[in-house]
Coordinates of C-alpha atoms in Angstrom, one line a residue:
Chain A
M1416 CA -0.1 0.0 -0.2
S1417 CA 1.2 3.7 -0.7
T1418 CA 0.8 6.6 1.9
P1419 CA -2.5 6.9 3.4
I1420 CA -4.8 8.7 1.4
D1421 CA -6.9 11.6 3.5
L1422 CA -10.0 11.9 1.4
S1423 CA -10.8 14.9 3.7
T1424 CA -8.0 16.9 1.5
L1425 CA -9.0 15.7 -1.5
D1426 CA -12.1 16.7 -3.7
A1427 CA -13.7 14.5 -6.4
P1428 CA -11.7 16.1 -9.4
R1429 CA -8.4 15.3 -7.8
I1430 CA -9.2 11.8 -6.6
R1431 CA -10.3 11.0 -10.4
A1432 CA -6.9 12.4 -11.3
A1433 CA -4.6 10.8 -9.3
I1434 CA -6.4 7.3 -10.1
A1435 CA -5.9 8.1 -13.7
A1436 CA -2.2 8.9 -13.2
G1437 CA -1.8 6.0 -10.9
E1438 CA -1.1 7.6 -7.8
F1439 CA -3.3 5.3 -5.9
T1440 CA -6.0 3.2 -7.0
A1441 CA -10.0 3.1 -6.7
R1442 CA -9.7 0.4 -4.7
E1443 CA -7.5 2.2 -2.3
A1444 CA -9.5 5.1 -2.0
A1445 CA -12.4 2.7 -1.1
Q1446 CA -10.3 1.4 1.5
A1447 CA -9.5 4.8 2.6
G1448 CA -13.1 5.7 2.9
L1449 CA -13.9 3.1 4.8
E1450 CA -11.2 3.1 7.1
R1451 CA -12.4 7.0 7.8
I1452 CA -15.8 5.5 8.6
E1453 CA -14.4 2.7 10.7
A1454 CA -12.3 5.8 12.7
L1455 CA -15.0 8.5 13.1
D1456 CA -18.6 6.9 12.6
G1457 CA -19.0 5.7 16.1
A1458 CA -18.7 9.4 17.2
V1459 CA -20.7 10.9 14.0
H1460 CA -22.9 7.9 13.2
A1461 CA -23.9 9.2 9.6
F1462 CA -24.0 5.8 8.4
N1463 CA -27.0 3.3 8.7
Q1464 CA -25.1 0.9 6.6
V1465 CA -21.3 0.3 5.4
T1466 CA -21.1 -1.5 2.0
P1467 CA -17.6 -2.5 1.2
D1468 CA -18.5 -5.1 -1.2
L1469 CA -20.1 -2.8 -3.5
A1470 CA -18.0 -0.2 -2.9
F1471 CA -15.0 -2.6 -4.0
A1472 CA -17.1 -4.0 -7.1
A1473 CA -17.4 -0.6 -8.2
A1474 CA -13.8 0.6 -7.5
D1475 CA -12.4 -2.9 -9.3
R1476 CA -14.3 -1.9 -12.4
I1477 CA -12.7 1.6 -12.3
D1478 CA -9.2 0.0 -11.8
A1479 CA -9.6 -2.3 -14.6
L1480 CA -10.2 0.8 -17.1
V1481 CA -7.2 2.3 -15.9
A1482 CA -5.5 -1.1 -16.0
G1483 CA -6.8 -1.3 -19.8
G1484 CA -5.3 1.9 -20.6
A1485 CA -8.2 4.5 -19.6
G1486 CA -6.5 8.1 -19.1
A1487 CA -7.7 10.9 -17.5
D1488 CA -9.9 11.6 -20.7
E1489 CA -11.4 8.0 -21.0
L1490 CA -12.4 7.6 -17.4
P1491 CA -16.2 8.5 -16.1
P1492 CA -16.9 11.7 -14.7
L1493 CA -16.6 10.7 -11.0
A1494 CA -14.1 7.8 -11.3
G1495 CA -13.5 5.9 -8.1
V1496 CA -15.3 9.1 -6.5
P1497 CA -16.6 7.6 -2.6
V1498 CA -19.8 8.4 -2.5
A1499 CA -22.7 7.5 -0.1
F1500 CA -26.7 8.1 -0.1
K1501 CA -29.5 8.9 2.1
D1502 CA -31.3 5.8 3.1
N1503 CA -34.6 6.9 1.5
M1504 CA -33.1 6.0 -2.0
N1505 CA -33.1 2.2 -3.2
L1506 CA -29.8 0.5 -4.2
I1507 CA -29.9 -3.5 -4.8
G1508 CA -27.7 -4.9 -2.3
T1509 CA -28.6 -2.8 0.6
N1510 CA -31.7 -2.0 2.6
T1511 CA -33.5 1.1 2.2
T1512 CA -35.1 1.6 5.8
C1513 CA -35.8 5.8 5.9
S1514 CA -34.1 5.2 9.2
S1515 CA -37.7 3.4 10.2
R1516 CA -38.5 0.4 12.4
I1517 CA -41.3 -0.1 9.9
L1518 CA -38.9 -0.7 6.9
E1519 CA -35.8 -2.1 8.9
N1520 CA -35.5 -4.6 7.0
Y1521 CA -36.9 -3.6 3.7
Q1522 CA -34.5 -4.7 0.9
S1523 CA -34.0 -2.6 -2.2
V1524 CA -35.5 -4.3 -5.5
Y1525 CA -34.3 -1.7 -7.8
D1526 CA -32.1 1.2 -7.9
C1527 CA -33.3 4.9 -7.3
T1528 CA -32.1 6.6 -10.7
A1529 CA -30.1 9.4 -9.1
V1530 CA -28.4 6.6 -7.3
A1531 CA -27.8 4.6 -10.6
R1532 CA -26.9 7.5 -12.6
M1533 CA -24.1 8.2 -9.6
L1534 CA -22.6 4.9 -10.3
D1535 CA -23.1 5.1 -13.7
A1536 CA -20.8 8.0 -13.7
G1537 CA -18.0 6.0 -12.0
A1538 CA -18.6 6.9 -8.2
V1539 CA -18.0 4.2 -5.5
P1540 CA -20.8 3.8 -3.1
L1541 CA -19.5 3.4 0.8
G1542 CA -23.2 2.9 2.2
K1543 CA -26.4 4.7 3.2
L1544 CA -26.7 7.3 5.4
N1545 CA -28.9 8.2 8.5
M1546 CA -32.1 10.3 8.3
D1547 CA -35.0 11.6 10.3
E1548 CA -37.8 8.9 9.8
F1549 CA -39.2 9.1 6.5
A1550 CA -37.4 12.5 6.3
F1551 CA -39.6 14.3 9.0
G1552 CA -37.6 16.4 10.8
S1553 CA -34.6 18.8 11.0
S1554 CA -32.2 17.0 13.2
T1555 CA -31.8 13.5 12.3
E1556 CA -33.0 12.8 16.1
N1557 CA -36.1 11.1 14.7
S1558 CA -34.2 8.6 13.3
A1559 CA -35.5 4.8 14.7
F1560 CA -31.5 4.1 14.8
G1561 CA -30.2 6.9 16.8
P1562 CA -29.1 10.7 16.3
T1563 CA -26.5 11.7 13.7
H1564 CA -24.0 13.7 15.8
N1565 CA -22.7 17.0 14.3
P1566 CA -18.5 16.8 13.2
W1567 CA -18.3 20.4 14.6
D1568 CA -19.3 19.5 17.9
T1569 CA -20.6 16.2 18.5
D1570 CA -23.3 17.4 21.4
R1571 CA -25.0 19.1 18.6
V1572 CA -27.3 18.1 15.9
P1573 CA -26.2 17.9 12.1
G1574 CA -29.5 19.3 10.8
G1575 CA -31.8 17.2 8.9
S1576 CA -33.6 15.4 7.5
S1577 CA -30.8 14.4 5.8
G1578 CA -28.2 14.6 8.7
G1579 CA -26.1 11.9 7.9
S1580 CA -25.3 13.3 4.4
A1581 CA -24.1 16.3 5.6
A1582 CA -22.0 14.8 8.4
A1583 CA -20.4 12.3 6.3
V1584 CA -18.8 14.7 3.9
S1585 CA -17.9 17.0 6.7
A1586 CA -16.1 14.1 8.5
G1587 CA -14.6 13.4 5.1
M1588 CA -16.1 9.8 4.9
A1589 CA -17.4 10.4 1.7
A1590 CA -16.6 12.9 -1.2
I1591 CA -20.2 13.7 -2.5
T1592 CA -23.2 12.4 -0.8
L1593 CA -27.1 12.6 -1.9
G1594 CA -29.9 13.7 0.0
S1595 CA -33.3 14.8 -0.5
D1596 CA -35.3 18.2 0.5
T1597 CA -38.8 18.5 0.6
G1598 CA -38.4 21.9 2.8
G1599 CA -34.7 22.1 3.2
S1600 CA -33.4 18.7 4.4
I1601 CA -30.6 19.0 2.1
R1602 CA -29.6 23.1 2.7
Q1603 CA -30.3 22.9 6.5
P1604 CA -28.0 20.1 7.3
G1605 CA -25.5 21.6 4.8
A1606 CA -25.4 24.7 6.7
L1607 CA -25.2 23.4 10.0
C1608 CA -22.5 21.2 8.9
G1609 CA -20.3 23.6 7.1
V1610 CA -20.7 22.0 3.7
V1611 CA -22.1 23.1 0.3
A1612 CA -25.5 21.4 -0.1
M1613 CA -28.1 22.2 -3.0
K1614 CA -31.5 21.4 -4.0
P1615 CA -32.4 21.8 -7.7
T1616 CA -35.3 23.2 -9.5
Y1617 CA -38.4 20.6 -9.1
G1618 CA -38.1 18.4 -11.9
R1619 CA -34.2 18.4 -12.5
V1620 CA -33.7 15.4 -11.0
S1621 CA -36.1 12.1 -11.1
R1622 CA -37.4 11.1 -8.1
Y1623 CA -38.0 7.4 -9.2
G1624 CA -36.5 5.0 -6.3
C1625 CA -36.5 7.9 -3.6
V1626 CA -39.0 7.0 -1.2
A1627 CA -41.7 9.8 -1.3
F1628 CA -42.5 12.1 1.5
A1629 CA -44.3 15.1 -0.4
S1630 CA -44.5 14.3 -4.1
S1631 CA -45.0 17.8 -5.4
L1632 CA -41.9 19.1 -3.1
D1633 CA -39.8 16.5 -3.0
Q1634 CA -36.1 17.0 -4.7
I1635 CA -32.6 14.9 -4.7
G1636 CA -29.9 17.1 -4.5
P1637 CA -25.8 16.5 -3.7
F1638 CA -23.8 17.7 -0.8
S1639 CA -20.1 18.2 -1.2
K1640 CA -17.1 20.2 0.2
T1641 CA -16.6 22.4 -2.8
V1642 CA -18.8 23.9 -5.5
E1643 CA -17.3 22.2 -8.4
E1644 CA -18.1 18.9 -7.0
T1645 CA -21.8 20.2 -6.4
A1646 CA -21.8 20.9 -10.2
L1647 CA -20.0 17.7 -11.1
A1648 CA -22.9 15.6 -9.1
L1649 CA -25.7 17.6 -10.5
N1650 CA -23.9 16.8 -14.5
A1651 CA -24.5 13.2 -13.4
I1652 CA -28.0 13.1 -11.7
C1653 CA -29.9 15.8 -13.6
G1654 CA -32.2 14.7 -16.7
K1655 CA -35.4 13.5 -17.7
D1656 CA -36.3 9.7 -16.6
S1657 CA -39.4 8.1 -18.2
M1658 CA -40.0 6.6 -14.4
D1659 CA -40.8 9.8 -13.1
A1660 CA -43.4 11.7 -15.3
T1661 CA -42.6 14.9 -13.2
S1662 CA -38.8 14.9 -14.1
V1663 CA -38.4 18.0 -16.9
T1664 CA -36.8 17.5 -20.6
R1665 CA -34.0 19.9 -20.7
P1666 CA -31.0 20.1 -23.1
A1667 CA -28.2 18.8 -21.3
E1668 CA -26.3 21.0 -19.2
D1669 CA -22.5 21.1 -18.1
F1670 CA -22.8 22.7 -14.4
T1671 CA -19.1 23.5 -14.3
E1672 CA -18.7 25.5 -17.5
G1673 CA -18.7 29.6 -16.5
L1674 CA -18.1 28.2 -12.7
N1675 CA -15.3 30.4 -12.4
D1676 CA -16.3 33.5 -14.5
G1677 CA -17.6 35.4 -11.3
V1678 CA -20.4 37.7 -10.5
K1679 CA -19.7 41.2 -12.1
G1680 CA -22.8 42.4 -13.3
M1681 CA -24.8 39.8 -11.6
R1682 CA -27.9 41.1 -9.7
I1683 CA -28.2 40.0 -6.7
A1684 CA -30.6 40.9 -3.6
I1685 CA -31.0 40.5 0.4
V1686 CA -34.6 39.4 0.9
R1687 CA -35.0 42.0 3.4
D1688 CA -38.1 41.1 5.2
M1689 CA -36.9 37.4 5.6
L1690 CA -33.7 38.4 7.3
E1691 CA -36.0 40.7 9.8
M1692 CA -38.1 37.8 10.9
E1693 CA -38.1 36.8 14.4
G1694 CA -35.8 34.3 15.9
V1695 CA -32.8 34.9 13.6
A1696 CA -29.4 35.1 15.4
P1697 CA -27.3 38.3 15.1
E1698 CA -24.4 36.6 14.2
V1699 CA -26.3 34.8 11.2
K1700 CA -28.0 38.1 10.4
A1701 CA -24.5 39.8 10.6
S1702 CA -22.8 37.6 8.3
T1703 CA -25.5 37.6 5.4
L1704 CA -25.1 41.2 5.3
A1705 CA -21.5 40.9 5.3
M1706 CA -21.9 38.4 2.2
A1707 CA -24.0 41.0 0.6
E1708 CA -21.2 43.7 0.9
K1709 CA -18.7 41.0 -0.4
Y1710 CA -20.9 40.3 -3.3
A1711 CA -21.0 44.1 -4.2
A1712 CA -17.0 44.6 -3.9
M1713 CA -16.8 41.7 -6.3
G1714 CA -18.6 43.8 -8.8
A1715 CA -22.3 42.4 -8.4
E1716 CA -25.0 44.9 -8.1
V1717 CA -26.6 44.5 -4.9
G1718 CA -29.7 45.4 -3.7
E1719 CA -32.6 44.8 -1.6
V1720 CA -36.1 42.7 -2.1
D1721 CA -39.4 41.7 0.0
L1722 CA -41.0 38.1 -0.3
P1723 CA -44.2 39.6 2.1
S1724 CA -45.9 36.3 1.3
A1725 CA -43.1 34.1 2.3
Q1726 CA -44.0 34.2 6.1
Y1727 CA -47.0 31.8 5.0
G1728 CA -44.6 29.4 3.6
L1729 CA -44.2 27.4 7.1
S1730 CA -48.2 27.3 7.5
A1731 CA -48.7 26.3 3.8
Y1732 CA -45.8 23.7 4.0
Y1733 CA -47.2 22.0 7.0
I1734 CA -50.3 21.5 5.6
I1735 CA -49.1 20.3 1.9
G1736 CA -46.2 18.3 3.3
P1737 CA -48.1 16.4 5.9
A1738 CA -51.3 16.0 3.5
E1739 CA -49.2 14.2 0.8
A1740 CA -47.2 12.6 2.9
S1741 CA -50.6 11.1 4.7
S1742 CA -51.2 9.8 1.3
N1743 CA -47.7 8.4 0.3
L1744 CA -47.4 6.8 3.8
A1745 CA -50.6 4.8 3.4
R1746 CA -49.1 2.1 1.3
F1747 CA -47.1 0.8 4.5
D1748 CA -49.8 -1.5 5.5
G1749 CA -47.9 -4.7 6.5
I1750 CA -48.9 -6.6 3.6
R1751 CA -46.5 -6.0 0.7
Y1752 CA -43.7 -4.9 3.0
G1753 CA -42.5 -3.6 5.9
H1754 CA -43.6 -4.3 10.1
R1755 CA -46.4 -6.5 10.2
V1756 CA -48.3 -7.7 13.7
K1757 CA -48.4 -11.3 14.0
D1758 CA -52.2 -11.7 15.5
A1759 CA -54.4 -9.5 13.9
E1760 CA -57.9 -10.3 14.1
D1761 CA -58.9 -8.6 10.8
V1762 CA -57.2 -6.9 8.3
I1763 CA -58.2 -3.2 9.6
D1764 CA -56.7 -4.4 13.1
L1765 CA -53.4 -5.4 10.9
Y1766 CA -53.3 -1.9 9.6
M1767 CA -53.9 -0.1 12.4
R1768 CA -51.4 -2.2 14.9
S1769 CA -49.0 -2.6 12.3
R1770 CA -48.7 1.1 11.5
A1771 CA -49.0 2.2 14.8
E1772 CA -46.2 0.1 16.0
G1773 CA -43.8 0.5 12.6
F1774 CA -43.8 4.3 12.9
G1775 CA -42.1 6.3 14.9
P1776 CA -43.9 9.7 16.8
E1777 CA -43.0 12.1 14.5
S1778 CA -44.2 10.2 11.4
I1779 CA -47.6 9.6 13.6
R1780 CA -47.6 13.5 14.1
R1781 CA -47.2 14.2 10.5
I1782 CA -49.8 11.5 9.1
M1783 CA -52.6 12.5 11.5
L1784 CA -52.1 16.6 10.5
G1785 CA -52.1 15.4 6.8
T1786 CA -55.0 13.4 7.5
Y1787 CA -56.8 15.8 9.4
A1788 CA -56.2 18.7 6.9
L1789 CA -57.3 16.4 4.0
S1790 CA -60.6 15.4 5.8
A1791 CA -64.1 16.0 5.0
G1792 CA -65.0 19.3 6.2
Y1793 CA -61.6 21.1 6.4
Y1794 CA -60.1 19.8 2.8
D1795 CA -60.8 23.9 1.5
A1796 CA -59.8 25.6 4.8
Y1797 CA -56.4 23.8 5.0
Y1798 CA -55.2 22.0 1.8
G1799 CA -57.2 24.3 -0.7
Q1800 CA -56.0 27.4 1.0
A1801 CA -52.5 26.2 1.4
Q1802 CA -52.3 25.5 -2.3
K1803 CA -53.7 29.1 -2.9
A1804 CA -50.9 30.4 -0.5
R1805 CA -48.3 28.5 -2.7
T1806 CA -49.4 30.5 -5.8
I1807 CA -48.9 34.0 -4.2
I1808 CA -45.5 32.9 -2.8
I1809 CA -44.4 32.3 -6.4
R1810 CA -45.7 35.1 -7.8
D1811 CA -43.5 36.9 -5.1
F1812 CA -40.4 35.2 -6.3
E1813 CA -41.5 36.0 -9.8
R1814 CA -41.5 39.5 -9.2
A1815 CA -38.1 39.5 -7.3
F1816 CA -36.9 37.1 -10.2
A1817 CA -37.7 40.0 -12.6
D1818 CA -35.4 42.6 -11.2
Y1819 CA -32.5 39.8 -9.7
D1820 CA -30.4 36.9 -10.6
V1821 CA -29.6 35.7 -7.2
L1822 CA -31.9 36.1 -3.7
L1823 CA -29.9 35.7 -0.5
T1824 CA -30.8 34.5 2.9
P1825 CA -29.4 32.8 5.9
T1826 CA -30.3 29.0 5.2
T1827 CA -31.1 28.8 8.8
P1828 CA -32.1 30.9 11.8
T1829 CA -29.3 29.8 13.8
T1830 CA -26.2 27.6 14.1
A1831 CA -26.4 24.0 15.4
F1832 CA -28.4 23.2 18.4
K1833 CA -27.9 20.9 21.2
I1834 CA -29.3 17.3 20.5
G1835 CA -32.5 17.1 22.6
E1836 CA -32.8 21.0 22.7
K1837 CA -35.9 21.0 20.4
S1838 CA -37.1 17.6 20.4
A1839 CA -39.8 18.2 22.9
D1840 CA -41.2 21.5 21.2
P1841 CA -42.3 20.1 17.7
L1842 CA -43.2 23.8 16.4
S1843 CA -39.7 25.4 17.3
M1844 CA -38.0 22.3 15.3
Y1845 CA -40.1 23.5 12.3
L1846 CA -39.2 26.9 12.8
S1847 CA -35.9 26.0 12.0
D1848 CA -37.0 25.4 8.3
I1849 CA -38.3 29.0 7.9
Y1850 CA -35.7 30.3 5.2
T1851 CA -35.7 27.4 2.8
I1852 CA -39.4 26.1 2.8
P1853 CA -40.4 28.8 0.1
V1854 CA -37.8 27.5 -2.3
N1855 CA -39.7 23.8 -2.5
L1856 CA -43.2 25.9 -2.2
A1857 CA -42.1 27.6 -5.6
G1858 CA -40.2 24.8 -7.1
I1859 CA -37.0 27.0 -7.7
C1860 CA -33.1 26.1 -6.9
G1861 CA -31.5 26.7 -3.9
L1862 CA -28.0 26.2 -2.5
S1863 CA -26.3 26.6 1.1
I1864 CA -23.0 27.5 1.2
P1865 CA -20.7 27.6 4.1
V1866 CA -19.6 31.1 4.9
G1867 CA -17.7 31.3 8.2
L1868 CA -18.0 30.2 11.7
G1869 CA -20.3 32.4 13.8
A1870 CA -18.6 34.9 16.1
D1871 CA -20.7 33.8 19.0
S1872 CA -21.3 29.9 18.3
G1873 CA -18.4 29.5 16.8
L1874 CA -20.0 27.3 14.7
P1875 CA -20.9 27.1 10.6
I1876 CA -23.2 29.4 9.4
G1877 CA -24.9 28.8 6.1
L1878 CA -26.0 31.3 3.2
Q1879 CA -28.7 30.4 1.2
L1880 CA -28.4 31.7 -2.7
M1881 CA -31.7 31.2 -4.3
G1882 CA -32.4 31.1 -8.4
T1883 CA -35.1 31.0 -10.6
H1884 CA -36.4 27.7 -12.1
F1885 CA -33.5 26.1 -14.1
A1886 CA -30.8 28.7 -12.9
E1887 CA -28.7 26.4 -11.1
S1888 CA -25.5 27.6 -12.9
T1889 CA -26.1 31.0 -12.3
I1890 CA -26.2 30.4 -8.2
L1891 CA -23.2 27.9 -8.6
R1892 CA -21.3 30.5 -10.2
A1893 CA -22.3 33.0 -7.2
A1894 CA -21.2 30.2 -4.7
R1895 CA -18.0 29.7 -6.8
A1896 CA -17.3 33.5 -6.4
L1897 CA -18.0 33.6 -2.6
E1898 CA -15.9 30.3 -2.1
A1899 CA -13.0 31.7 -3.8
D1900 CA -12.9 34.6 -1.7
L1901 CA -13.7 33.2 1.6
K1902 CA -11.5 30.2 1.4
F1903 CA -13.6 28.8 4.6
D1904 CA -12.0 25.8 6.0
T1905 CA -14.4 22.7 5.8
T1906 CA -12.3 20.4 8.3
P1907 CA -14.7 20.1 11.6
P1908 CA -12.8 19.3 15.1
V1909 CA -13.7 15.8 14.9
V1910 CA -11.4 15.2 11.9
R1911 CA -8.6 17.6 13.3
N1912 CA -8.4 15.8 16.4
L1913 CA -8.0 12.5 14.4
G1914 CA -4.8 14.0 13.2
A1915 CA -3.7 14.8 16.6
Chain B
M1056 CA -59.9 25.4 15.0
A1057 CA -59.0 23.3 17.9
L1058 CA -59.4 19.5 17.6
S1059 CA -61.1 17.4 20.5
E1060 CA -60.4 14.2 21.9
S1061 CA -62.7 12.5 19.7
E1062 CA -61.7 14.3 16.6
V1063 CA -58.2 12.9 17.3
R1064 CA -59.3 9.6 17.9
H1065 CA -61.7 9.6 14.5
V1066 CA -58.5 11.2 12.5
A1067 CA -56.7 7.9 13.7
M1068 CA -59.1 5.9 12.5
L1069 CA -58.9 7.2 9.0
A1070 CA -55.3 7.3 9.1
R1071 CA -55.2 3.4 10.1
L1072 CA -53.3 4.3 13.6
A1073 CA -53.9 2.5 16.6
L1074 CA -53.3 5.0 19.2
S1075 CA -53.1 4.3 22.6
E1076 CA -54.7 6.3 25.5
T1077 CA -51.8 8.7 26.3
Q1078 CA -50.7 8.9 22.4
V1079 CA -54.3 10.4 21.8
E1080 CA -53.9 12.9 24.5
T1081 CA -50.3 13.8 23.3
L1082 CA -51.4 14.1 19.8
R1083 CA -54.2 16.4 20.9
V1084 CA -51.9 19.0 22.8
E1085 CA -49.2 19.0 19.9
L1086 CA -51.8 19.0 17.0
N1087 CA -53.4 22.1 18.5
S1088 CA -50.4 23.7 19.2
I1089 CA -49.3 23.3 15.6
L1090 CA -52.4 23.9 14.2
G1091 CA -52.6 27.2 16.5
H1092 CA -49.6 28.4 14.1
I1093 CA -51.0 27.0 11.0
D1094 CA -53.9 28.9 11.2
T1095 CA -52.3 32.1 10.6
I1096 CA -52.8 30.9 6.8
Q1097 CA -56.7 31.7 7.3
Q1098 CA -55.9 35.4 7.6
L1099 CA -54.8 35.7 4.0
D1100 CA -57.8 36.4 1.4
L1101 CA -57.6 34.3 -1.3
A1102 CA -60.8 34.0 -2.8
D1103 CA -59.4 35.0 -6.2
V1104 CA -56.2 33.0 -6.1
P1105 CA -56.0 30.0 -8.4
P1106 CA -54.2 26.9 -6.6
T1107 CA -51.1 25.6 -7.2
A1108 CA -50.5 21.2 -7.4
H1109 CA -47.3 21.7 -8.8
A1110 CA -44.6 24.4 -9.2
I1111 CA -43.6 23.4 -12.6
P1112 CA -46.4 22.9 -15.2
V1113 CA -45.6 19.7 -17.1
V1114 CA -48.0 18.5 -19.6
N1115 CA -48.4 14.6 -19.8
E1116 CA -45.2 13.2 -21.3
T1117 CA -45.9 9.9 -22.4
R1118 CA -42.7 7.3 -22.7
P1119 CA -42.8 5.2 -26.1
D1120 CA -45.4 2.4 -25.6
V1121 CA -42.6 -0.5 -25.9
P1122 CA -42.8 -3.7 -23.6
R1123 CA -40.2 -3.6 -20.8
P1124 CA -39.7 -6.0 -17.8
G1125 CA -41.3 -5.1 -14.7
L1126 CA -40.4 -6.5 -11.4
S1127 CA -40.4 -10.2 -11.2
R1128 CA -42.7 -12.2 -8.9
E1129 CA -39.9 -13.1 -6.6
A1130 CA -38.6 -9.4 -6.2
A1131 CA -42.2 -8.1 -5.4
L1132 CA -42.7 -10.9 -2.9
L1133 CA -38.9 -10.7 -1.2
N1134 CA -39.8 -8.2 1.4
A1135 CA -43.8 -9.2 2.1
P1136 CA -43.7 -10.4 5.8
E1137 CA -46.3 -13.1 5.1
K1138 CA -46.7 -14.8 1.8
E1139 CA -47.9 -18.3 0.6
A1140 CA -48.3 -19.9 -3.0
G1141 CA -46.6 -17.1 -4.7
A1142 CA -49.1 -14.4 -3.3
F1143 CA -49.3 -11.9 -0.6
L1144 CA -51.0 -13.5 2.4
I1145 CA -53.6 -11.3 4.1
P1146 CA -56.2 -11.7 7.1
Q1147 CA -59.7 -12.7 5.8
M1148 CA -61.5 -9.7 4.1
T1149 CA -65.0 -10.9 4.2
G1150 CA -66.9 -11.1 7.6
G1151 CA -64.1 -9.4 9.2
G1152 CA -64.6 -6.3 11.5
D1153 CA -64.7 -3.1 9.2
E1154 CA -67.1 -0.7 11.2
S1155 CA -67.8 0.7 7.8

């Protein structure tokens, strides 16, 4: 074996280049990833399953290409890059548990399209990542298999619901991971763990094979330490899929193109009324304002807008999300798959007790809320009203994007909170997604980029960049300009202490 | 709009969830707290606003109508907790306890 490979200092392009140049093999890179998981995941608990067999099989395919003479130009774009997937995405050879008891033993019988596309691009799968049960939550504390810990402070949450996906990248256990985002479940943990995290435009990425939460809001997206890796991951996963009727047919785009073109002349606005919302930590607000000044210094035209309807986003979301979820989760009936009670008297008894035993408290809460919102007599007041609120939120964004290319808010009102701090009060947990939810309701794209450590908390702060439908390349370019200027050190203490 | 205990039980029946007495009471309190916040949406006058079901309008896009393999019976049954003779096993449906 050559010198140990430190994946936390290598990004995807460098891993691929090193494999192409014969500096190390894909198998050695996979081994390094697995060793990092072995060393750190006891403290972080990002992984539900680790998949060395799948990893080595994928790595060996890359090494065979190299042995056959494939050079840097011939290897697939993510050749040998260690990756991992949120545990709501199907991958044959793994269980897909959604971190729920009800699916604890569920074996994937087909591959999620986004997962398959990552693997087709040469990526090496190291495992499946912890999450809030069925993606219901903002802290990963709702996992039936125990919480994930934030690599910046293991007493704190990594955010959620894709907490495992964010923590794995932060701790250098994988270069790129995939998560899913229904109301902020990619961007919020990305912000709390100090990594780049993106929710693409609704329809960009096929949802086929990702266990549905709220079908009109869900979207798969990547986590990585650099903007360039996020662009490379989007190149792999975006595109029409005949298995998802809501995936959109678009001309193929290379999201790395123009990434370094800067923001000169770009129109960027702070969303002023959202920044003034109650409950925003002063350090978070100050950092957002400072980033706007940086953009102005880099030559962007910086202004301010208001999104007056966005304040109703949380209410609309906590009607639409649970309503769609209660409908999607009706499939867990103990018959075709999942937990089933042994001694059922009849089929209704079988349904009712299997579901009550299999679902955790937050899943039950959301199913109840959604069922109520859709029930006779309440449908118009809740679901109907929420769908109309969605329209006025979209109109607000349309007005803002008529004048600006990129909108800025904090990703989250505060930095990472303590494990247990909000779990007793569901509503206060829901409020941590106040900035991310409107993006899902409008179906636009949003990205969180780490912009520094809080002056008071000492923990990562995320800035949210929002772009209109299909404007991924614009917000990636703006994010890249800031990344190049800030040079934020994404290495968390849990990794620094490993070397000590 | 505040949920009563009997409404919580009714919703649980609709959702096919067998809840304990403790769960019913906890959920009544929690759901009312959440609904208290959600109800701010009732302040909006949206009578003339059309609803949005999907943010990106997509017209039905049909794939080419060509046969392709589906899940095998073996794969479809792989995760069934109880199965028999190549089929899902369910409790007897007729003469059962459905209150409807």
